[in-house]
PDB file of C-alpha atoms in Angstrom:
ATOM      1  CA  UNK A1443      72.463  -4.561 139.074  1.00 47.00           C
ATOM      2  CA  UNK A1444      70.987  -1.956 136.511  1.00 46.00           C
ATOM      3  CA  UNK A1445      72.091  -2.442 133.479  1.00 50.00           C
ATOM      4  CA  UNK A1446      69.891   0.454 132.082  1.00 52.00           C
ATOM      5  CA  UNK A1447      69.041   3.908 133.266  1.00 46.00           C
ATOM      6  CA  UNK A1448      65.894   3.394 131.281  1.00 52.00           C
ATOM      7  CA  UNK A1449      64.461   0.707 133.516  1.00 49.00           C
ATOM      8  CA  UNK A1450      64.578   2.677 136.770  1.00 45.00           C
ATOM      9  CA  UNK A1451      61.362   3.961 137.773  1.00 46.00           C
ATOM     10  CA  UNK A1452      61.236   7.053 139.866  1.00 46.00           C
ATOM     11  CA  UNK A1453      58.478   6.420 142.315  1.00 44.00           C
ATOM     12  CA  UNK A1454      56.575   9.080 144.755  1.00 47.00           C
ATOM     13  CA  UNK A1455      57.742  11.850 142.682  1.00 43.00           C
ATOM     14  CA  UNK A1456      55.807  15.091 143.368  1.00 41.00           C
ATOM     15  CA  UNK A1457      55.607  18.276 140.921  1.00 43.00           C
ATOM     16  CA  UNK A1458      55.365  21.701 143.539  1.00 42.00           C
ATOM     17  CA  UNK A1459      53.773  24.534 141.911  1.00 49.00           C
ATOM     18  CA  UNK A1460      54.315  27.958 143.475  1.00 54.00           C
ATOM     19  CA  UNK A1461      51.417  30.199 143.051  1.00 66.00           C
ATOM     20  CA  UNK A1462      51.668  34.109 142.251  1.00 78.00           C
ATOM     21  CA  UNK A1463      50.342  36.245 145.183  1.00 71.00           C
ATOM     22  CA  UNK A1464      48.052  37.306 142.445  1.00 80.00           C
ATOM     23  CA  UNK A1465      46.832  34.093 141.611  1.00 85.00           C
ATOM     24  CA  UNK A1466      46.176  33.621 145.463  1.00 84.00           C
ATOM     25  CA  UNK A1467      44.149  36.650 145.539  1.00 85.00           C
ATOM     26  CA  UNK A1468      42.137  35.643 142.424  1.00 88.00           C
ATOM     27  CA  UNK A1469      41.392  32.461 144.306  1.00 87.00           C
ATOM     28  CA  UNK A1470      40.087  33.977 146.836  1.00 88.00           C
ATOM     29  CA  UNK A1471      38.286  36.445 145.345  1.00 91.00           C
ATOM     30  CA  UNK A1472      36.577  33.935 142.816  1.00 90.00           C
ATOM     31  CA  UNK A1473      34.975  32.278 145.696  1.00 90.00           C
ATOM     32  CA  UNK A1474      32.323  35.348 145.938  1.00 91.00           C
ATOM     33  CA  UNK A1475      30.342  34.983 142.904  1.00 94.00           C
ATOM     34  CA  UNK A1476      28.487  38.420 142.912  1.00 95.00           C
ATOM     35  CA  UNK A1477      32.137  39.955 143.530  1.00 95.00           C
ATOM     36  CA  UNK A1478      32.832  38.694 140.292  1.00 96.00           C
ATOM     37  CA  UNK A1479      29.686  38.897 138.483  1.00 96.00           C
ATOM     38  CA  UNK A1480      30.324  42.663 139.857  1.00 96.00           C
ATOM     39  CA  UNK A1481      33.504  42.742 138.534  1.00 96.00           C
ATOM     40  CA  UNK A1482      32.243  42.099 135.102  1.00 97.00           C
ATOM     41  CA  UNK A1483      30.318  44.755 135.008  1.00 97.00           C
ATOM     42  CA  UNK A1484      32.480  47.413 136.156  1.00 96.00           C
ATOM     43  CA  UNK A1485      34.400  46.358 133.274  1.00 97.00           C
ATOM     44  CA  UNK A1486      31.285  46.603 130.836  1.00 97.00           C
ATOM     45  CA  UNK A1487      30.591  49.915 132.382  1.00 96.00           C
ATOM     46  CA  UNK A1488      34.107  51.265 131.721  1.00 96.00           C
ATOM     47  CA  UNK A1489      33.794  49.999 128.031  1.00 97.00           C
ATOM     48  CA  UNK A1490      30.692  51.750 127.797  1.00 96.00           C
ATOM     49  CA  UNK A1491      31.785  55.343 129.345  1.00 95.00           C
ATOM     50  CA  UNK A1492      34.462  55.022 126.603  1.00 95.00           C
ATOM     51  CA  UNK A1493      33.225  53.613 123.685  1.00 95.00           C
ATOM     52  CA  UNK A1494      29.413  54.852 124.001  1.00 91.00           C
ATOM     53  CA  UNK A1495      30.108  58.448 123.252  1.00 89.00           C
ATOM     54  CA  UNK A1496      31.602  57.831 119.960  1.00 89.00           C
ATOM     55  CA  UNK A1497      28.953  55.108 118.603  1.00 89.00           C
ATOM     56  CA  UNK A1498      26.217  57.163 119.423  1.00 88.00           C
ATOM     57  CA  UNK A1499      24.465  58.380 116.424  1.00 90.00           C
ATOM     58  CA  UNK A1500      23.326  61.224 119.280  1.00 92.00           C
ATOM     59  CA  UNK A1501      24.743  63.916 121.572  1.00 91.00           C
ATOM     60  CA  UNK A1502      23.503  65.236 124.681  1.00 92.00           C
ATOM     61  CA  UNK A1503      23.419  68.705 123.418  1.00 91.00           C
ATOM     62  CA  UNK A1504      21.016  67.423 120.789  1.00 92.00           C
ATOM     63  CA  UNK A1505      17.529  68.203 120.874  1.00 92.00           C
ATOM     64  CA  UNK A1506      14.687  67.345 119.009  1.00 90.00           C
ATOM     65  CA  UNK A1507      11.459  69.267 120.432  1.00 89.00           C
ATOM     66  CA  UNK A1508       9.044  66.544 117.876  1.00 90.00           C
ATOM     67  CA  UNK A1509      10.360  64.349 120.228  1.00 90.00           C
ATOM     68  CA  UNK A1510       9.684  65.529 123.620  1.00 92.00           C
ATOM     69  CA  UNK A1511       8.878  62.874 126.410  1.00 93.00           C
ATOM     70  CA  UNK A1512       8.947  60.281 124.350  1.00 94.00           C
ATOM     71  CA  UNK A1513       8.525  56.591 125.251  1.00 94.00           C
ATOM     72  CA  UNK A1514      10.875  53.719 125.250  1.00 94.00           C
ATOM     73  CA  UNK A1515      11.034  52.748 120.845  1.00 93.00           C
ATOM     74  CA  UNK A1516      13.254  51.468 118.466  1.00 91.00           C
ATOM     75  CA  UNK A1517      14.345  55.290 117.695  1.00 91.00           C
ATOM     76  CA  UNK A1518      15.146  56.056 121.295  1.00 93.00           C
ATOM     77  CA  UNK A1519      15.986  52.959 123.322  1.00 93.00           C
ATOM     78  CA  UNK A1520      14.980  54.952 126.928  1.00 94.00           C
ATOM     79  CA  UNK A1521      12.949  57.512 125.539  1.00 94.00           C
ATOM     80  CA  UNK A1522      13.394  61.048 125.363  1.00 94.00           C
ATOM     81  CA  UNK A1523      13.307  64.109 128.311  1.00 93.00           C
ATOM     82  CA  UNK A1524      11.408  67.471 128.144  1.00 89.00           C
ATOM     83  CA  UNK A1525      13.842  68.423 125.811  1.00 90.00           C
ATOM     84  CA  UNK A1526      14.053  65.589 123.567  1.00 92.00           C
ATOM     85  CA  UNK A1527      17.153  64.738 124.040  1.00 94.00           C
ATOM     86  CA  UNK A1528      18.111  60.800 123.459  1.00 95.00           C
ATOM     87  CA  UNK A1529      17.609  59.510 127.268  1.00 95.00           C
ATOM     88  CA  UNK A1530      20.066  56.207 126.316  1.00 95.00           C
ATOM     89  CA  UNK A1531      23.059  59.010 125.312  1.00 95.00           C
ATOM     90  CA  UNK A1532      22.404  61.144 128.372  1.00 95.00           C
ATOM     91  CA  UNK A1533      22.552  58.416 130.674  1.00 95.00           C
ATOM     92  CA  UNK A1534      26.004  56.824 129.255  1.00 95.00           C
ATOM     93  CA  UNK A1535      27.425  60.841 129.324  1.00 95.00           C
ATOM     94  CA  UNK A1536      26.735  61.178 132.788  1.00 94.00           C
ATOM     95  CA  UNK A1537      28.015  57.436 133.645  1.00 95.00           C
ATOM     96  CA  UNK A1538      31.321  58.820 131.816  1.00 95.00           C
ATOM     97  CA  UNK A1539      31.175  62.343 133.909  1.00 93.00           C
ATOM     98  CA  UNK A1540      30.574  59.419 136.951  1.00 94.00           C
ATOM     99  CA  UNK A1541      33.345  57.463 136.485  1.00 95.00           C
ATOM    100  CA  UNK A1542      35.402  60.295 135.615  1.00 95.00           C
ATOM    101  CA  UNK A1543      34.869  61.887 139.669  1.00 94.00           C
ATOM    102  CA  UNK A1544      34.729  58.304 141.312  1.00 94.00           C
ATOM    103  CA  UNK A1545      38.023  57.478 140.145  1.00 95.00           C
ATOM    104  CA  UNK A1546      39.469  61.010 140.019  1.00 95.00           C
ATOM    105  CA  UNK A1547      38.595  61.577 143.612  1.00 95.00           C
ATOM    106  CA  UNK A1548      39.350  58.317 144.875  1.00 94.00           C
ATOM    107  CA  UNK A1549      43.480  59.054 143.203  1.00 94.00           C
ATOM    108  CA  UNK A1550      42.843  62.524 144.933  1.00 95.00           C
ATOM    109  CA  UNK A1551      42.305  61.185 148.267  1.00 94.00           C
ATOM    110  CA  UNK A1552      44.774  58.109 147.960  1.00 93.00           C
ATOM    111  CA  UNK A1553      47.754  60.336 147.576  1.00 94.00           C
ATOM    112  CA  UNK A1554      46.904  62.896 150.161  1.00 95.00           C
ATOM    113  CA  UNK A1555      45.815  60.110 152.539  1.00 93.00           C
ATOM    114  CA  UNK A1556      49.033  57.984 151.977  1.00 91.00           C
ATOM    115  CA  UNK A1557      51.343  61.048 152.292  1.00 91.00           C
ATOM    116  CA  UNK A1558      50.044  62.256 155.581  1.00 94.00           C
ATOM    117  CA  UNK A1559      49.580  59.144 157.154  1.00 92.00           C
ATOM    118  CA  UNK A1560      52.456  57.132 156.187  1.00 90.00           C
ATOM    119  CA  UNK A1561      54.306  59.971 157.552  1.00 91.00           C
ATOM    120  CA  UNK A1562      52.310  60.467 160.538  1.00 92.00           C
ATOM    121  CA  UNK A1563      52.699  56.550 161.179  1.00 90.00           C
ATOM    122  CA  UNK A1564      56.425  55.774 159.959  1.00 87.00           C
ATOM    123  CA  UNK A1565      57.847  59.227 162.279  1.00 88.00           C
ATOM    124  CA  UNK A1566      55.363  59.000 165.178  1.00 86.00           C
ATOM    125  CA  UNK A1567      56.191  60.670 167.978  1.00 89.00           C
ATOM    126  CA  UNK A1568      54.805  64.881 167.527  1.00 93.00           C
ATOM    127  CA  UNK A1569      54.613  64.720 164.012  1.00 92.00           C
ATOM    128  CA  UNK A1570      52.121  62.240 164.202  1.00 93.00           C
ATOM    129  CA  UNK A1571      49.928  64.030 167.195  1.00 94.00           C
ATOM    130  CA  UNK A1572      49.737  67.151 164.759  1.00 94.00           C
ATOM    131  CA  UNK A1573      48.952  65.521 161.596  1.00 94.00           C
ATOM    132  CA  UNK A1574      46.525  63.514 163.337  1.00 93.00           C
ATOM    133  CA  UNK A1575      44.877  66.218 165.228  1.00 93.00           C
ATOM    134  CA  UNK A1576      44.529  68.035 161.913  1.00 93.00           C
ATOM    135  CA  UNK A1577      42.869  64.884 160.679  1.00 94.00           C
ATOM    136  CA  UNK A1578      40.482  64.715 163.670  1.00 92.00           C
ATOM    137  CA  UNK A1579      39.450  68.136 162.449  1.00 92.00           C
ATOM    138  CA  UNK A1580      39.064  67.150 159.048  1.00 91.00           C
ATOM    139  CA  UNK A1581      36.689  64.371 160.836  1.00 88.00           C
ATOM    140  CA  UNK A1582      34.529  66.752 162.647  1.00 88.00           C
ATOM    141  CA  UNK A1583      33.663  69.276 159.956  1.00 88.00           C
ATOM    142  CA  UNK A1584      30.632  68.277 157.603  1.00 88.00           C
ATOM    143  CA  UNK A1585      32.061  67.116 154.182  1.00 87.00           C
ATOM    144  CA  UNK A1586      28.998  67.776 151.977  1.00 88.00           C
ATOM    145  CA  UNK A1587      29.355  71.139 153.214  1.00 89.00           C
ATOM    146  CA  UNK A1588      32.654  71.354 152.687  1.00 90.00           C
ATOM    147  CA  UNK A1589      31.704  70.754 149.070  1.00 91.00           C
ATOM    148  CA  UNK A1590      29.518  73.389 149.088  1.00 90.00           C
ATOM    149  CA  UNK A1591      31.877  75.503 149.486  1.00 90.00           C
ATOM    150  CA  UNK A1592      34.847  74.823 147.362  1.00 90.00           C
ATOM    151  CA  UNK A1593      32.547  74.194 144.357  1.00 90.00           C
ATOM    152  CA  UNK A1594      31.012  77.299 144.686  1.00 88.00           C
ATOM    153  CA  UNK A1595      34.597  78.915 145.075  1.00 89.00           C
ATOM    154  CA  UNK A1596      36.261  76.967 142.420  1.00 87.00           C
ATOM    155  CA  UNK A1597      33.591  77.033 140.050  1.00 85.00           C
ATOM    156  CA  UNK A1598      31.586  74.349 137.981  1.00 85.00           C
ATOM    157  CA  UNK A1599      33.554  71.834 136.240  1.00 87.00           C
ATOM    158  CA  UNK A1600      34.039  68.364 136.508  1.00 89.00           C
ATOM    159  CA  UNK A1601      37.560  68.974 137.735  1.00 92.00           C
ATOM    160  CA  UNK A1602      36.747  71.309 140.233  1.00 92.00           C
ATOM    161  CA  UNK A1603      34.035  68.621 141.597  1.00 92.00           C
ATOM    162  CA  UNK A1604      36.370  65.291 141.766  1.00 92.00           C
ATOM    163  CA  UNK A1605      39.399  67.721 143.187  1.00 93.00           C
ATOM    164  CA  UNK A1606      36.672  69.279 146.459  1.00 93.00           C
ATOM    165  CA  UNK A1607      35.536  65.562 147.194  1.00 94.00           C
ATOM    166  CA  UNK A1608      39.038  64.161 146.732  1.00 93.00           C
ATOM    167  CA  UNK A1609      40.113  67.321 149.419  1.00 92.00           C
ATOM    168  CA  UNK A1610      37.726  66.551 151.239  1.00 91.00           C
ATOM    169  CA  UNK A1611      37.053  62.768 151.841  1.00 91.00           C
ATOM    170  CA  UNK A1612      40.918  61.772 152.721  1.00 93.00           C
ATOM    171  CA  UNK A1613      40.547  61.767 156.519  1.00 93.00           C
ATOM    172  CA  UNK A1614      39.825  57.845 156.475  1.00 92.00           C
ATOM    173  CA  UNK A1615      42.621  57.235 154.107  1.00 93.00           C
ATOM    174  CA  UNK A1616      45.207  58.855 156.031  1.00 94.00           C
ATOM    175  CA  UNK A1617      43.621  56.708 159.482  1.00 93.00           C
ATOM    176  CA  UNK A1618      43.472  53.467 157.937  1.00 92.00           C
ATOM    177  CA  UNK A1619      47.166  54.197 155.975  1.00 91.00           C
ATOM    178  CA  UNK A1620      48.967  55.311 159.697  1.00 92.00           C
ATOM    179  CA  UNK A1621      47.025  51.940 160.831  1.00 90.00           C
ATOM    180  CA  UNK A1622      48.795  49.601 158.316  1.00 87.00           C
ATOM    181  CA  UNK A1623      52.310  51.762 159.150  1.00 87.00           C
ATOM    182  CA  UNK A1624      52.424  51.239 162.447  1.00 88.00           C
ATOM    183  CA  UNK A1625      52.278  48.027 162.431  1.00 85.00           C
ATOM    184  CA  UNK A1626      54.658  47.155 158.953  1.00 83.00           C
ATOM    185  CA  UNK A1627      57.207  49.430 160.536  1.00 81.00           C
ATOM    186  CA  UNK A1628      57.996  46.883 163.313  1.00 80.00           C
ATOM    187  CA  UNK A1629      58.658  44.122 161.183  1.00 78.00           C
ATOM    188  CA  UNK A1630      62.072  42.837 160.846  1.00 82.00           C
ATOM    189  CA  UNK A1631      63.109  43.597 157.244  1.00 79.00           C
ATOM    190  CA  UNK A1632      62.222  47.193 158.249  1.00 80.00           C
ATOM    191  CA  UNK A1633      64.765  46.645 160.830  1.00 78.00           C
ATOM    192  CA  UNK A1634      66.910  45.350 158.827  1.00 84.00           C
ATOM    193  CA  UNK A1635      66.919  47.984 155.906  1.00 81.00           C
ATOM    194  CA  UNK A1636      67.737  50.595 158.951  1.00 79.00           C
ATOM    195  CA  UNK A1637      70.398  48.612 159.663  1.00 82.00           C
ATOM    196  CA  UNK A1638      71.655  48.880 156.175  1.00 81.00           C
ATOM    197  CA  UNK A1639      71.525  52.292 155.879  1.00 82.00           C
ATOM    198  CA  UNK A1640      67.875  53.097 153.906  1.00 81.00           C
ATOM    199  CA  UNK A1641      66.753  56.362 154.555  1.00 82.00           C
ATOM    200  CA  UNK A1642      63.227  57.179 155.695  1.00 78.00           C
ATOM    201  CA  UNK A1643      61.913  58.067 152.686  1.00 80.00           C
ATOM    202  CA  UNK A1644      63.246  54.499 150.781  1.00 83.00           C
ATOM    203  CA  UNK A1645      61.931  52.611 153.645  1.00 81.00           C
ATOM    204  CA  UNK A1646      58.634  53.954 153.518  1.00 79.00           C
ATOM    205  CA  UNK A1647      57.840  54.194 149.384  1.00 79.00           C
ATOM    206  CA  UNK A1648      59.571  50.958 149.117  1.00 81.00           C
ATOM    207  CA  UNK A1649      58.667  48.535 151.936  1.00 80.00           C
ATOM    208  CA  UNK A1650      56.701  50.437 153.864  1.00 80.00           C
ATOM    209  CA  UNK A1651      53.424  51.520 151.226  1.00 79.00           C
ATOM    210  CA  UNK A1652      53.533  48.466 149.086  1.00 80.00           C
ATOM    211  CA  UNK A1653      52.740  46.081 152.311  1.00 78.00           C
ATOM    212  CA  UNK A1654      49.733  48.030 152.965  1.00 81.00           C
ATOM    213  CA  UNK A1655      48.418  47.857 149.007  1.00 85.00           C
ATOM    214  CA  UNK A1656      45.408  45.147 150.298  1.00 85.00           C
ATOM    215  CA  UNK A1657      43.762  47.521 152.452  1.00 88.00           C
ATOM    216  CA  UNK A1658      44.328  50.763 150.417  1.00 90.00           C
ATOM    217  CA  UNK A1659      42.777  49.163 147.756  1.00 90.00           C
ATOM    218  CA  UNK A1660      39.527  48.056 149.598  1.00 90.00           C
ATOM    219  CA  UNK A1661      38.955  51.368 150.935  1.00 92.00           C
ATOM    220  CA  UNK A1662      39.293  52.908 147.477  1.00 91.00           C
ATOM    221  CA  UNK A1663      37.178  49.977 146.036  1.00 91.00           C
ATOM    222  CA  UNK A1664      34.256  51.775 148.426  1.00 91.00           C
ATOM    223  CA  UNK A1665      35.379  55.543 148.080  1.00 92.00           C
ATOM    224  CA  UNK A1666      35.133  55.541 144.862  1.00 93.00           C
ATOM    225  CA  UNK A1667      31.193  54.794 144.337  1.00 93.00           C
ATOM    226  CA  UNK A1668      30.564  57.612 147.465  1.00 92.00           C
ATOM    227  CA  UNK A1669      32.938  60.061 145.588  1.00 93.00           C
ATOM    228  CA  UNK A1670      30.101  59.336 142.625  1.00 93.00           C
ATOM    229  CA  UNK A1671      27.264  59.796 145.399  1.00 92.00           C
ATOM    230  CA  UNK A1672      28.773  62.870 146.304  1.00 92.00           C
ATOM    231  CA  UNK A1673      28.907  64.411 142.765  1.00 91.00           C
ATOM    232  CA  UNK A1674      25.266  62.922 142.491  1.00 90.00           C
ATOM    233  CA  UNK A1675      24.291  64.761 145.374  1.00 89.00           C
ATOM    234  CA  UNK A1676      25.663  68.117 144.337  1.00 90.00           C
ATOM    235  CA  UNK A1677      23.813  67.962 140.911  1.00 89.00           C
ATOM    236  CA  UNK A1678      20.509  66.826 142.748  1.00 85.00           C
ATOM    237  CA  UNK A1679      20.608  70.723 144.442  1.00 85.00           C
ATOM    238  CA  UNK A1680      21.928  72.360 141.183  1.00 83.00           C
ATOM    239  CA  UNK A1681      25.598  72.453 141.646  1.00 86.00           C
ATOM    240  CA  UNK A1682      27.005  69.852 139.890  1.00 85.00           C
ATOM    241  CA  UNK A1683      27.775  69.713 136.329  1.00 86.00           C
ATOM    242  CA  UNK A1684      27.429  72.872 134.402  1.00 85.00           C
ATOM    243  CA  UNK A1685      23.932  71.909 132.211  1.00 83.00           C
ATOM    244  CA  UNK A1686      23.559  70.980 129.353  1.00 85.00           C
ATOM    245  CA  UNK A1687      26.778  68.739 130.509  1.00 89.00           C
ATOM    246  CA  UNK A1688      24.112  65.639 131.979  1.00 91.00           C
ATOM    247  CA  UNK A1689      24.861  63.788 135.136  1.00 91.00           C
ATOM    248  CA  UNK A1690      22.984  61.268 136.779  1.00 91.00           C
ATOM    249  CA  UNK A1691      22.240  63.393 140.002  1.00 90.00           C
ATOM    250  CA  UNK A1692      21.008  66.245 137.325  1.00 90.00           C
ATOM    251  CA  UNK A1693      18.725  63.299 135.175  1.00 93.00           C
ATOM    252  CA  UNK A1694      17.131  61.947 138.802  1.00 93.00           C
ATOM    253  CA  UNK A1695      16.445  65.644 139.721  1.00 90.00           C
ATOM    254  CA  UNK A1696      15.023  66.233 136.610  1.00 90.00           C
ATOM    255  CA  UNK A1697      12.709  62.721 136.405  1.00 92.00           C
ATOM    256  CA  UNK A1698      11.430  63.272 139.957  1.00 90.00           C
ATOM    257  CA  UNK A1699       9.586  66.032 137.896  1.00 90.00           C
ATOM    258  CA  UNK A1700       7.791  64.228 135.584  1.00 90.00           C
ATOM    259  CA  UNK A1701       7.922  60.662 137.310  1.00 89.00           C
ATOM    260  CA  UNK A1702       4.130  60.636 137.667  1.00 90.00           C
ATOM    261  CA  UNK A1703       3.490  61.425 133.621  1.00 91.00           C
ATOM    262  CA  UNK A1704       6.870  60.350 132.428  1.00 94.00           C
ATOM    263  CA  UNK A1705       8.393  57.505 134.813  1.00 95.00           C
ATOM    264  CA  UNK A1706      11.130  56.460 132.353  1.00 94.00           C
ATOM    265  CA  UNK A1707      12.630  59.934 133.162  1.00 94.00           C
ATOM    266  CA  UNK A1708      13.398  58.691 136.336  1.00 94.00           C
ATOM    267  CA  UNK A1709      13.123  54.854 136.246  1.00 95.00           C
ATOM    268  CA  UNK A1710      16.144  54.561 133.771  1.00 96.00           C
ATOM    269  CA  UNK A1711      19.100  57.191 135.475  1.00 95.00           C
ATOM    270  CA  UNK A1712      18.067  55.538 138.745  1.00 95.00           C
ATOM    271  CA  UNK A1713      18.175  52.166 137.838  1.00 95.00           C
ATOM    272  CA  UNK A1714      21.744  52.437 136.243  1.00 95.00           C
ATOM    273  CA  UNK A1715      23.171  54.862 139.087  1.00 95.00           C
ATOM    274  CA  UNK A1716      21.935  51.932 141.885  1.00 95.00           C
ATOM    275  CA  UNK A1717      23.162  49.196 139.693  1.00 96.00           C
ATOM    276  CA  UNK A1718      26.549  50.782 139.662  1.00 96.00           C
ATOM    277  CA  UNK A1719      26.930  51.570 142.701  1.00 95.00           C
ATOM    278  CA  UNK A1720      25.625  47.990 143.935  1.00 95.00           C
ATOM    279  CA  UNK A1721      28.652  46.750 141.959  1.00 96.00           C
ATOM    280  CA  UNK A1722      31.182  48.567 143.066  1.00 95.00           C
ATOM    281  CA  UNK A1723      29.712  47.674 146.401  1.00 93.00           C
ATOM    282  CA  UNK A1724      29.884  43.988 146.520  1.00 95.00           C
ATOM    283  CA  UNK A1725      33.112  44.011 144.384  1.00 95.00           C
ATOM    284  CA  UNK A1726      34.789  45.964 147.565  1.00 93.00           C
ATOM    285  CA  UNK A1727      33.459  43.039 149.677  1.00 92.00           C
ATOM    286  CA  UNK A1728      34.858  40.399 147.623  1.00 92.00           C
ATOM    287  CA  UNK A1729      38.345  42.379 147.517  1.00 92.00           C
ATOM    288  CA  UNK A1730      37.552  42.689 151.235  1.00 89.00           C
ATOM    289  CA  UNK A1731      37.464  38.781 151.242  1.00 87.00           C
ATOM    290  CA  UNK A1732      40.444  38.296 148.785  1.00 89.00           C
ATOM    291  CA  UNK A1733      43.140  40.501 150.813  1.00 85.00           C
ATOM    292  CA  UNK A1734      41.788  38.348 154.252  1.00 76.00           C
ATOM    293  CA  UNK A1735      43.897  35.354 154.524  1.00 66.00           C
ATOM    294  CA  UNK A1736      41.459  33.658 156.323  1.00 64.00           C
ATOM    295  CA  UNK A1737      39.491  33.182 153.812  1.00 57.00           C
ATOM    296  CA  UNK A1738      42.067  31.029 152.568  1.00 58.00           C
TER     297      UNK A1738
END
């Protein structure tokens, strides 16, 4: 007989922790080191688009023609261009200007891609042949030309820029979003908010979109560095940035001049426009891996 509750000894008892989805997707994600190491960086590069402008003692409108060409020194970390601007300030404006169209267009082409084809997926039927037809087109025509065009119709600007790639570059979005549709929508608590009484719309911002988050956000994880391609390409033939506004497109176009005489005009905007876009690169994979439950 016990005599006191003190003495009884609770034996095999086991303590359950429930893990956050988000701690299950860290896991995962943890497991690819350059992912993180990646992830890191996008986060120092962020810091520096923000902060870099207002620390630096120089601004890219700034010229100093005793300076011109200049060598890496303890003045000018990176050296000066042909104009003598501070290559170290030019390089963090135009990583700002970057960042500014990668993520711009990648929100631009998120929303349009969602709206058309979550509705194309959730209605079906000839709804979705005609929005999907009109995507098909969207496919076929060239989207650097594309650009072309609505940047020379809307003008210079860094608005104007991230808005034509975000117009333009929302075909795969709108695929890959009727994709994850199609199949959430025959899942049972879909059925069973029907049966309830949900309308369309509440089925499909509620239940419907946030199910297909994982894969959204992997294709904007890639999107975003081509949106920064894009602008990069559009300043390497003279129609991106208004000058003296500097991009990294505009600095490579301008190095490739001198890179034989001068190769830190050309050596430094590279370096940090590969670097970035490396990281954004093998962060998508290890978001890739995160969102897989396999990997599990």
């Amino acid at each position: 007989m016990v005599e006191n509750y003190n003495d009884v000894k609770t034996v095999n008892t086991f303590e359950i922790k429930e893990r956050s989805y988000f701690s299950i997707l860290w896991g995962r994600f943890k497991k690819n080191k350059m992912a993180v190491i990646s992830l890191y960086f996008i986060i120092f590069l962020i810091v520096v688009a923000i902060v870099g402008p207002l620390v630096s003692p120089y601004h890219y409108t700034m010229m100093d023609y005793t300076a011109l060409y200049q060598t890496p020194n303890a003045k000018h970390w990176m050296g000066t261009d042909d104009g003598g601007r501070d290559l170290a300030t030019l390089i963090v404006y135009g990583l700002r200007n970057a960042l500014i169209v990668g993520f711009g267009a990648g929100l631009v082409e998120v929303f349009i891609g969602i709206l058309i084809g979550a509705i194309a997926g959730y209605l079906g039927g000839q709804v979705d042949n005609i929005l999907m037809r009109f995507v098909d087109i969207m496919f076929a025509l060239p989207s650097f030309l594309l650009n072309l065009v609505l940047v020379v119709v809307l003008g210079r600007s860094l608005f104007t820029i991230l808005l034509a790639i975000g117009l333009t570059s929302w075909a795969g979005m709108a695929r890959l979003v009727r994709g994850q549709v199609l199949t959430v929508k025959q899942l049972e608590y879909i059925e069973a908010a029907k049966a309830l009484g949900a309308s369309n719309l509440t089925i499909i911002l509620r239940y419907v979109i946030p199910n297909s988050v994982g894969p959204i956000a992997v294709a904007l994880s890639f999107n975003i560095p081509g949106a920064m391609m894009m602008e990069s390409g559009l300043s390497l033939i003279g129609l991106g940035v208004m000058p003296p506004m500097p991009s990294w497109g505009g600095l490579i176009a301008q190095g490739s001049r001198w890179m034989l005489s001068y190769p830190h005009m050309i050596l430094f905007p590279a370096g940090a426009f590969a670097l970035t876009i490396l990281a954004f690169t093998f962060f998508g994979d290890g978001l890739r891996d995160a969102f897989d439950p396999k990997t599990e």
